[in-house]
Amino acid sequence: MTDGWSHEPAAVDHRATGPPRAEKQWTPRRPTANVEGMQQENIWDAEVAQGYDTPGTGMFAPEVLEPTVDRLAELAGGGAALEFAIGTGRVAVPLAERGVPVTGIELSPPMVEQLRTKADEATIPVVIGDMATTAAPGEYTLVYLVFNTISNLLTQAEQVECFRNAARHLTAGGRFVIELWVPELRKLPPGLTATVCHADPGYIGLDTYDVLRQQVVSHHFHFDETRQARLFRSPHRYIWPAELDLMAQLAGFELESRHADWTGAEFTAESPSHVSVYRIPPTP
C-alpha cells in the first residue's frame, strides 16, 4: 500500500526514497505509529528499494500503468502535480514524460535513490519527509496518492492530516486523487483473524486483521523448491470509503467522482478497490 503497500505479489509498494546528497532534507516529524514493532521508516530500506521495480509486470504492467497516467494527466488540467509517496517513480516518471511537471514527497531515501536512476532532481524534484506533514514548494492543480499508500499512515489522525496537507498544496479547484482497496472483512471467517489474499506458484499472501484498531498486516511469502522462504511484512490502517469521504470533508474537499478503476468503471458493492477524486471548491 506505499506508491504504500499493495495487495499485489509482484512487488512491494514503496514508501519513500532517500536522495543522493542533492535531495532536499526532510522536515522533522512526530514519531510514527507502528504495528507489531514495524515502523514505515525501517520497512522501505535499500534491499526493498532495489527489488521494488518489476518492469512490465505487476503494478508496472502497461495495462495497469497506462490508464493511471492517462487519468492523472487529464486531471492535472495543464497544471503541476504533486505525488505523495513518490517511491521509485513508477507513476511520476511516465507522467512527467507526458509533459506534466511532477514533484514528489517521499519518506524513504533508498526509494528516491532508485528514482534518481530514471530522472534527476531538475526533472522530478523530491522532498524527503512524511506525506502527512511535509511541505513541497509551489502550488499544484493535482495531488495524488496511489496504490493503497494512504493506508501506510497507521492512525486516523495521520490520515486526516494527509488530506489537510494535500489541501495546503492545491490551488482553488485543485484535486486530490486517492487509489485505495476496499477492506475485505467479508472474507474474514467468524473467530479468525487472517485471510489468504493471494496464492500463486512461489508466492502466498496473508492478511492478519485487528478489527478493534482497524489495522491489517500484509505478509508476503516468496519461496521456491528449496526449504528457504522470504518474508516481507507491511502494516496498514484500512479505511472504508465513507470514512475517507469524511476525512476529505474535514480538510475542505468535496467528492467529485469515485470509480472502480482508472478507466472509469462503475464502483459497486463488489468492487475490490476505488479511485476517488476529491476537489477543493473553485473560487466563486
Short mmCIF file of C-alpha atoms in Angstrom, two decimals:
data_model
loop_
_atom_site.label_atom_id
_atom_site.label_comp_id
_atom_site.label_asym_id
_atom_site.label_seq_id
_atom_site.Cartn_x
_atom_site.Cartn_y
_atom_site.Cartn_z
CA MET A 1 0.00 0.00 0.00
CA THR A 2 3.02 2.95 -0.03
CA ASP A 3 3.13 4.12 -4.07
CA GLY A 4 2.17 2.16 0.44
CA TRP A 5 1.95 -1.47 0.01
CA SER A 6 -0.36 -3.10 -2.30
CA HIS A 7 -2.07 -6.42 -2.16
CA GLU A 8 -0.05 -7.49 -5.18
CA PRO A 9 2.53 -10.25 -5.12
CA ALA A 10 4.69 -8.85 -7.88
CA ALA A 11 6.33 -6.10 -5.89
CA VAL A 12 6.47 -4.28 -2.66
CA ASP A 13 4.95 -0.90 -2.53
CA HIS A 14 7.45 1.64 -1.70
CA ARG A 15 7.22 4.29 0.74
CA ALA A 16 9.86 6.71 0.32
CA THR A 17 13.05 7.34 -1.16
CA GLY A 18 16.06 8.92 0.03
CA PRO A 19 18.08 11.22 -2.03
CA PRO A 20 21.58 11.39 -3.01
CA ARG A 21 23.23 14.42 -1.46
CA ALA A 22 21.41 16.73 -3.85
CA GLU A 23 17.98 15.96 -2.39
CA LYS A 24 16.28 18.39 -0.07
CA GLN A 25 16.38 17.41 3.58
CA TRP A 26 13.24 16.14 5.21
CA THR A 27 11.30 18.15 7.75
CA PRO A 28 11.14 17.00 11.39
CA ARG A 29 8.14 14.85 12.15
CA ARG A 30 6.43 13.34 15.12
CA PRO A 31 7.12 9.66 15.90
CA THR A 32 5.48 7.22 13.54
CA ALA A 33 2.89 4.79 14.80
CA ASN A 34 3.87 1.16 14.39
CA VAL A 35 2.21 -2.22 14.33
CA GLU A 36 3.96 -5.24 15.84
CA GLY A 37 7.13 -3.17 16.11
CA MET A 38 7.21 -2.36 12.38
CA GLN A 39 7.92 1.25 11.50
CA GLN A 40 7.50 2.59 7.97
CA GLU A 41 10.93 4.22 8.02
CA ASN A 42 12.55 0.83 8.54
CA ILE A 43 10.40 -1.17 6.10
CA TRP A 44 11.26 0.67 2.90
CA ASP A 45 15.02 0.13 3.12
CA ALA A 46 17.71 -0.32 0.47
CA GLU A 47 17.00 -4.02 -0.03
CA VAL A 48 13.30 -3.40 -0.67
CA ALA A 49 14.03 -0.39 -2.89
CA GLN A 50 16.46 -2.32 -5.08
CA GLY A 51 13.91 -5.06 -5.73
CA TYR A 52 10.85 -2.83 -5.93
CA ASP A 53 10.59 -2.27 -9.68
CA THR A 54 9.22 -5.11 -11.81
CA PRO A 55 9.26 -3.60 -15.33
CA GLY A 56 6.39 -4.78 -17.47
CA THR A 57 4.70 -6.91 -14.80
CA GLY A 58 2.52 -6.47 -11.71
CA MET A 59 1.87 -2.83 -10.92
CA PHE A 60 4.39 -1.89 -13.65
CA ALA A 61 2.42 -3.70 -16.36
CA PRO A 62 1.30 -1.40 -19.20
CA GLU A 63 -2.37 -2.30 -18.67
CA VAL A 64 -2.05 -1.13 -15.05
CA LEU A 65 0.19 1.89 -15.52
CA GLU A 66 -1.08 3.47 -18.74
CA PRO A 67 -4.68 4.10 -17.59
CA THR A 68 -3.31 5.54 -14.34
CA VAL A 69 -1.08 8.02 -16.15
CA ASP A 70 -3.80 8.85 -18.71
CA ARG A 71 -6.29 9.79 -15.99
CA LEU A 72 -3.81 11.75 -13.88
CA ALA A 73 -2.62 13.76 -16.88
CA GLU A 74 -6.23 14.63 -17.64
CA LEU A 75 -6.95 15.66 -14.04
CA ALA A 76 -3.82 17.85 -13.86
CA GLY A 77 -5.50 20.07 -16.45
CA GLY A 78 -2.30 21.64 -17.69
CA GLY A 79 -1.01 22.41 -14.19
CA ALA A 80 1.65 20.88 -11.95
CA ALA A 81 1.21 17.64 -9.99
CA LEU A 82 2.48 16.57 -6.57
CA GLU A 83 2.80 12.88 -5.74
CA PHE A 84 2.68 11.81 -2.10
CA ALA A 85 4.93 8.76 -1.53
CA ILE A 86 6.54 9.01 -4.94
CA GLY A 87 8.77 5.98 -4.34
CA THR A 88 10.84 4.87 -7.31
CA GLY A 89 8.79 6.98 -9.71
CA ARG A 90 6.54 4.24 -11.06
CA VAL A 91 3.85 6.82 -11.91
CA ALA A 92 5.80 10.08 -11.73
CA VAL A 93 8.30 9.27 -14.47
CA PRO A 94 5.76 8.43 -17.20
CA LEU A 95 3.54 11.31 -16.06
CA ALA A 96 6.45 13.74 -16.38
CA GLU A 97 7.16 12.30 -19.83
CA ARG A 98 3.63 13.38 -20.77
CA GLY A 99 4.65 16.97 -20.06
CA VAL A 100 3.10 17.28 -16.58
CA PRO A 101 5.51 18.96 -14.12
CA VAL A 102 5.80 16.49 -11.21
CA THR A 103 7.21 16.99 -7.71
CA GLY A 104 7.30 14.29 -5.05
CA ILE A 105 7.30 13.78 -1.30
CA GLU A 106 8.88 10.55 -0.10
CA LEU A 107 9.79 9.11 3.30
CA SER A 108 12.43 6.58 2.23
CA PRO A 109 15.79 7.77 0.89
CA PRO A 110 16.60 4.40 -0.72
CA MET A 111 13.43 4.61 -2.82
CA VAL A 112 14.45 8.04 -4.10
CA GLU A 113 17.89 6.71 -4.95
CA GLN A 114 16.18 4.27 -7.30
CA LEU A 115 14.11 7.11 -8.76
CA ARG A 116 17.33 9.01 -9.44
CA THR A 117 18.42 6.26 -11.84
CA LYS A 118 15.48 7.33 -14.05
CA ALA A 119 15.10 11.09 -13.53
CA ASP A 120 17.30 13.77 -11.99
CA GLU A 121 16.36 16.40 -9.42
CA ALA A 122 15.73 19.03 -12.05
CA THR A 123 13.25 16.79 -13.86
CA ILE A 124 11.38 15.46 -10.80
CA PRO A 125 12.20 17.33 -7.56
CA VAL A 126 11.65 15.32 -4.37
CA VAL A 127 11.31 16.48 -0.77
CA ILE A 128 12.21 13.82 1.80
CA GLY A 129 9.62 13.57 4.54
CA ASP A 130 6.24 12.42 5.78
CA MET A 131 3.35 12.90 3.37
CA ALA A 132 1.07 13.92 6.24
CA THR A 133 3.14 16.93 7.26
CA THR A 134 5.91 17.74 4.77
CA ALA A 135 5.57 20.78 2.51
CA ALA A 136 6.76 20.95 -1.08
CA PRO A 137 7.43 24.32 -2.74
CA GLY A 138 4.94 25.65 -5.25
CA GLU A 139 1.23 25.27 -5.95
CA TYR A 140 -0.44 22.40 -7.73
CA THR A 141 -3.64 21.61 -9.59
CA LEU A 142 -3.29 17.93 -8.67
CA VAL A 143 -2.07 15.94 -5.67
CA TYR A 144 -2.24 12.17 -5.98
CA LEU A 145 -1.66 9.17 -3.73
CA VAL A 146 -1.87 5.80 -5.46
CA PHE A 147 -1.74 2.07 -4.87
CA ASN A 148 -3.17 1.99 -1.34
CA THR A 149 -0.42 4.11 0.14
CA ILE A 150 -2.59 6.25 2.41
CA SER A 151 -3.05 3.09 4.46
CA ASN A 152 0.65 3.25 5.36
CA LEU A 153 -0.33 6.01 7.76
CA LEU A 154 -1.30 3.96 10.79
CA THR A 155 -3.61 6.30 12.68
CA GLN A 156 -6.80 8.07 11.72
CA ALA A 157 -5.29 11.38 12.81
CA GLU A 158 -2.34 10.97 10.41
CA GLN A 159 -4.67 10.07 7.57
CA VAL A 160 -6.75 13.19 8.19
CA GLU A 161 -3.54 15.26 8.27
CA CYS A 162 -2.62 13.78 4.89
CA PHE A 163 -5.82 15.24 3.43
CA ARG A 164 -5.08 18.60 5.05
CA ASN A 165 -1.56 18.55 3.68
CA ALA A 166 -2.92 17.90 0.19
CA ALA A 167 -5.32 20.82 0.57
CA ARG A 168 -2.47 23.15 1.59
CA HIS A 169 -0.68 22.44 -1.69
CA LEU A 170 -3.64 22.86 -4.04
CA THR A 171 -4.94 25.88 -5.88
CA ALA A 172 -8.68 26.63 -5.77
CA GLY A 173 -10.46 23.97 -7.81
CA GLY A 174 -7.49 21.59 -7.41
CA ARG A 175 -7.94 17.86 -7.00
CA PHE A 176 -6.66 15.16 -4.63
CA VAL A 177 -6.80 11.64 -6.09
CA ILE A 178 -6.60 8.52 -3.94
CA GLU A 179 -6.40 4.91 -5.12
CA LEU A 180 -7.31 2.53 -2.31
CA TRP A 181 -8.51 -1.00 -1.72
CA VAL A 182 -11.85 -1.72 -0.06
CA PRO A 183 -11.40 -3.58 3.27
CA GLU A 184 -12.04 -7.28 2.74
CA LEU A 185 -13.66 -8.04 6.08
CA ARG A 186 -16.45 -10.01 4.41
CA LYS A 187 -13.81 -12.64 3.65
CA LEU A 188 -12.83 -12.91 7.31
CA PRO A 189 -14.45 -16.03 8.86
CA PRO A 190 -16.04 -15.52 12.31
CA GLY A 191 -13.49 -16.08 15.04
CA LEU A 192 -10.49 -15.97 12.70
CA THR A 193 -8.12 -13.05 12.15
CA ALA A 194 -6.40 -13.92 8.87
CA THR A 195 -7.26 -14.34 5.19
CA VAL A 196 -5.30 -15.54 2.18
CA CYS A 197 -5.17 -12.59 -0.22
CA HIS A 198 -3.10 -14.31 -2.94
CA ALA A 199 -1.88 -17.83 -3.66
CA ASP A 200 0.31 -18.30 -6.73
CA PRO A 201 3.21 -20.59 -7.58
CA GLY A 202 6.09 -19.43 -5.42
CA TYR A 203 4.00 -16.90 -3.52
CA ILE A 204 1.43 -16.77 -0.73
CA GLY A 205 -0.02 -13.56 0.70
CA LEU A 206 -1.76 -13.42 4.07
CA ASP A 207 -3.52 -10.52 5.76
CA THR A 208 -3.93 -10.54 9.54
CA TYR A 209 -6.54 -8.20 10.98
CA ASP A 210 -7.02 -6.31 14.21
CA VAL A 211 -10.62 -5.21 13.70
CA LEU A 212 -10.72 -3.34 17.01
CA ARG A 213 -7.96 -0.94 15.91
CA GLN A 214 -8.77 -1.10 12.18
CA GLN A 215 -5.29 -2.44 11.43
CA VAL A 216 -4.06 -5.07 8.99
CA VAL A 217 -0.62 -6.53 8.42
CA SER A 218 0.17 -7.97 4.99
CA HIS A 219 2.56 -10.94 5.00
CA HIS A 220 4.16 -11.81 1.66
CA PHE A 221 5.91 -15.19 1.44
CA HIS A 222 8.10 -15.93 -1.60
CA PHE A 223 9.55 -19.42 -1.93
CA ASP A 224 10.99 -21.95 -4.38
CA GLU A 225 11.68 -25.70 -4.45
CA THR A 226 14.17 -25.40 -1.57
CA ARG A 227 13.28 -25.14 2.11
CA GLN A 228 14.01 -21.44 2.09
CA ALA A 229 11.31 -18.74 2.04
CA ARG A 230 11.50 -14.95 2.05
CA LEU A 231 9.02 -12.87 4.06
CA PHE A 232 8.08 -9.24 3.62
CA ARG A 233 5.55 -7.65 6.01
CA SER A 234 3.88 -4.27 5.95
CA PRO A 235 1.38 -2.73 8.39
CA HIS A 236 -1.63 -0.67 7.34
CA ARG A 237 -4.71 1.06 8.66
CA TYR A 238 -7.65 0.25 6.43
CA ILE A 239 -10.24 2.89 5.57
CA TRP A 240 -13.84 2.50 4.43
CA PRO A 241 -14.92 4.74 1.54
CA ALA A 242 -17.41 6.61 3.75
CA GLU A 243 -14.70 7.29 6.33
CA LEU A 244 -12.40 8.53 3.57
CA ASP A 245 -15.11 10.93 2.41
CA LEU A 246 -15.44 12.35 5.92
CA MET A 247 -11.69 12.87 6.14
CA ALA A 248 -11.93 14.79 2.88
CA GLN A 249 -14.73 16.99 4.23
CA LEU A 250 -12.68 17.82 7.32
CA ALA A 251 -9.94 19.13 5.01
CA GLY A 252 -12.30 21.19 2.86
CA PHE A 253 -12.72 18.78 -0.08
CA GLU A 254 -15.81 17.63 -1.93
CA LEU A 255 -16.09 14.20 -3.53
CA GLU A 256 -16.14 14.76 -7.29
CA SER A 257 -16.12 11.17 -8.53
CA ARG A 258 -15.47 7.57 -7.50
CA HIS A 259 -14.81 4.70 -9.89
CA ALA A 260 -13.71 1.11 -9.54
CA ASP A 261 -10.50 1.69 -11.50
CA TRP A 262 -8.55 4.20 -13.56
CA THR A 263 -10.57 3.51 -16.72
CA GLY A 264 -13.78 4.82 -15.12
CA ALA A 265 -15.54 1.51 -14.43
CA GLU A 266 -18.56 1.80 -12.16
CA PHE A 267 -17.88 1.46 -8.44
CA THR A 268 -20.20 -1.15 -6.89
CA ALA A 269 -20.59 -3.09 -3.66
CA GLU A 270 -18.41 -5.81 -5.19
CA SER A 271 -15.54 -3.54 -6.27
CA PRO A 272 -12.26 -4.55 -4.59
CA SER A 273 -10.81 -1.04 -4.86
CA HIS A 274 -11.62 2.50 -5.92
CA VAL A 275 -10.15 5.65 -7.43
CA SER A 276 -11.67 8.64 -5.64
CA VAL A 277 -11.27 12.23 -6.84
CA TYR A 278 -11.73 14.99 -4.26
CA ARG A 279 -11.81 18.65 -5.19
CA ILE A 280 -11.23 21.96 -3.42
CA PRO A 281 -14.24 24.13 -4.38
CA PRO A 282 -13.32 26.70 -7.05
CA THR A 283 -13.22 30.33 -6.00
CA PRO A 284 -16.66 31.94 -6.66
#
